[in-house]
PDB file of C-alpha atoms in Angstrom:
ATOM      1  CA  MET H  44     -12.529  -0.668  22.691  1.00 80.00           C
ATOM      2  CA  LYS H  45     -11.857  -1.186  18.995  1.00 90.00           C
ATOM      3  CA  LEU H  46     -12.004   1.716  16.576  1.00 94.00           C
ATOM      4  CA  THR H  47     -13.056   1.285  12.966  1.00 96.00           C
ATOM      5  CA  THR H  48     -13.198   3.889  10.231  1.00 97.00           C
ATOM      6  CA  SER H  49     -14.035   4.071   6.554  1.00 98.00           C
ATOM      7  CA  ILE H  50     -12.574   5.828   3.555  1.00 98.00           C
ATOM      8  CA  VAL H  51     -14.697   6.454   0.474  1.00 98.00           C
ATOM      9  CA  THR H  52     -12.645   6.468  -2.722  1.00 98.00           C
ATOM     10  CA  TYR H  53     -13.253   7.520  -6.305  1.00 98.00           C
ATOM     11  CA  ILE H  54     -10.346   7.123  -8.726  1.00 97.00           C
ATOM     12  CA  THR H  55      -7.908   7.575  -5.843  1.00 97.00           C
ATOM     13  CA  GLU H  56      -4.125   7.447  -6.159  1.00 97.00           C
ATOM     14  CA  ARG H  57      -2.568   4.544  -4.272  1.00 97.00           C
ATOM     15  CA  LYS H  58       0.176   6.707  -2.776  1.00 97.00           C
ATOM     16  CA  GLU H  59      -2.342   9.108  -1.213  1.00 97.00           C
ATOM     17  CA  LEU H  60      -4.574   6.291   0.011  1.00 98.00           C
ATOM     18  CA  LYS H  61      -1.601   4.523   1.625  1.00 97.00           C
ATOM     19  CA  LYS H  62      -0.587   7.714   3.461  1.00 98.00           C
ATOM     20  CA  CYS H  63      -4.135   8.123   4.761  1.00 98.00           C
ATOM     21  CA  ILE H  64      -4.397   4.494   5.909  1.00 98.00           C
ATOM     22  CA  ASP H  65      -0.964   4.582   7.572  1.00 97.00           C
ATOM     23  CA  SER H  66      -1.900   7.760   9.429  1.00 98.00           C
ATOM     24  CA  MET H  67      -5.150   6.279  10.703  1.00 97.00           C
ATOM     25  CA  LEU H  68      -3.522   3.048  11.866  1.00 97.00           C
ATOM     26  CA  ALA H  69      -0.713   4.996  13.566  1.00 97.00           C
ATOM     27  CA  ASP H  70      -3.344   7.008  15.454  1.00 96.00           C
ATOM     28  CA  GLY H  71      -4.912   3.885  16.948  1.00 96.00           C
ATOM     29  CA  ILE H  72      -7.563   2.911  14.409  1.00 97.00           C
ATOM     30  CA  ASP H  73      -7.907  -0.891  14.482  1.00 97.00           C
ATOM     31  CA  HIS H  74      -9.648  -1.509  11.155  1.00 97.00           C
ATOM     32  CA  VAL H  75     -10.168   0.518   7.969  1.00 98.00           C
ATOM     33  CA  TYR H  76     -12.918  -0.151   5.428  1.00 98.00           C
ATOM     34  CA  ILE H  77     -12.267   1.101   1.904  1.00 98.00           C
ATOM     35  CA  SER H  78     -15.555   1.789   0.134  1.00 98.00           C
ATOM     36  CA  ASP H  79     -14.667   2.193  -3.544  1.00 98.00           C
ATOM     37  CA  ASN H  80     -17.085   4.235  -5.658  1.00 98.00           C
ATOM     38  CA  SER H  81     -14.766   4.172  -8.701  1.00 98.00           C
ATOM     39  CA  PRO H  82     -15.883   2.853 -12.090  1.00 98.00           C
ATOM     40  CA  SER H  83     -13.409  -0.066 -11.753  1.00 97.00           C
ATOM     41  CA  ASP H  84     -11.907  -2.036  -8.874  1.00 97.00           C
ATOM     42  CA  ASP H  85      -8.281  -1.100  -9.623  1.00 95.00           C
ATOM     43  CA  LEU H  86      -7.535  -0.630  -5.893  1.00 97.00           C
ATOM     44  CA  ARG H  87      -8.567  -4.183  -4.951  1.00 97.00           C
ATOM     45  CA  SER H  88      -5.144  -5.829  -5.377  1.00 96.00           C
ATOM     46  CA  PHE H  89      -3.419  -2.909  -3.651  1.00 96.00           C
ATOM     47  CA  CYS H  90      -5.722  -3.059  -0.616  1.00 96.00           C
ATOM     48  CA  GLU H  91      -5.606  -6.855  -0.310  1.00 94.00           C
ATOM     49  CA  GLY H  92      -1.935  -6.606   0.668  1.00 91.00           C
ATOM     50  CA  LEU H  93      -2.598  -4.242   3.577  1.00 95.00           C
ATOM     51  CA  SER H  94      -3.112  -5.359   7.172  1.00 94.00           C
ATOM     52  CA  ASN H  95      -6.285  -4.312   8.994  1.00 96.00           C
ATOM     53  CA  VAL H  96      -7.854  -3.051   5.764  1.00 98.00           C
ATOM     54  CA  GLU H  97     -11.000  -4.399   4.127  1.00 97.00           C
ATOM     55  CA  TYR H  98     -11.722  -3.297   0.569  1.00 98.00           C
ATOM     56  CA  PHE H  99     -15.041  -3.534  -1.187  1.00 97.00           C
ATOM     57  CA  PHE H 100     -16.117  -2.316  -4.603  1.00 98.00           C
ATOM     58  CA  ASN H 101     -19.548  -0.709  -4.792  1.00 97.00           C
ATOM     59  CA  GLY H 102     -19.953  -1.158  -8.548  1.00 96.00           C
ATOM     60  CA  LYS H 103     -21.207   2.406  -8.908  1.00 97.00           C
ATOM     61  CA  ASN H 104     -20.763   5.820  -7.350  1.00 98.00           C
ATOM     62  CA  LEU H 105     -22.937   5.846  -4.230  1.00 98.00           C
ATOM     63  CA  GLY H 106     -21.722   9.312  -3.266  1.00 98.00           C
ATOM     64  CA  TYR H 107     -19.816  10.223  -0.121  1.00 98.00           C
ATOM     65  CA  GLY H 108     -22.613   9.448   2.336  1.00 98.00           C
ATOM     66  CA  GLY H 109     -23.723   6.335   0.480  1.00 98.00           C
ATOM     67  CA  GLY H 110     -20.167   5.015   0.459  1.00 98.00           C
ATOM     68  CA  HIS H 111     -19.865   5.471   4.216  1.00 98.00           C
ATOM     69  CA  ASN H 112     -23.297   3.906   4.771  1.00 98.00           C
ATOM     70  CA  ALA H 113     -22.159   0.849   2.788  1.00 97.00           C
ATOM     71  CA  ALA H 114     -19.057   0.614   5.000  1.00 97.00           C
ATOM     72  CA  ILE H 115     -21.159   0.887   8.162  1.00 96.00           C
ATOM     73  CA  ARG H 116     -23.377  -1.960   6.952  1.00 95.00           C
ATOM     74  CA  LYS H 117     -20.266  -4.109   6.391  1.00 93.00           C
ATOM     75  CA  ALA H 118     -18.843  -3.202   9.801  1.00 92.00           C
ATOM     76  CA  ILE H 119     -21.963  -4.162  11.751  1.00 92.00           C
ATOM     77  CA  ALA H 120     -22.820  -7.286   9.713  1.00 87.00           C
TER      78      ALA H 120
END
């Protein structure tokens, strides 16, 4: 069985995001979706270099639940 998770970000520091992603992947998560609610897509280039991570920019702040719902839609598409 494959495990997928999502992280909702809003003006998130790369160092903290990397620690979170590394921890999830070390615990057996197969794929991480980054749902970015920030006003700009500054994390895009950072996330593109990471294995098993899919970044997408929402273009606006969807809120915590809305960000996860967007990730779920991507995961099941």
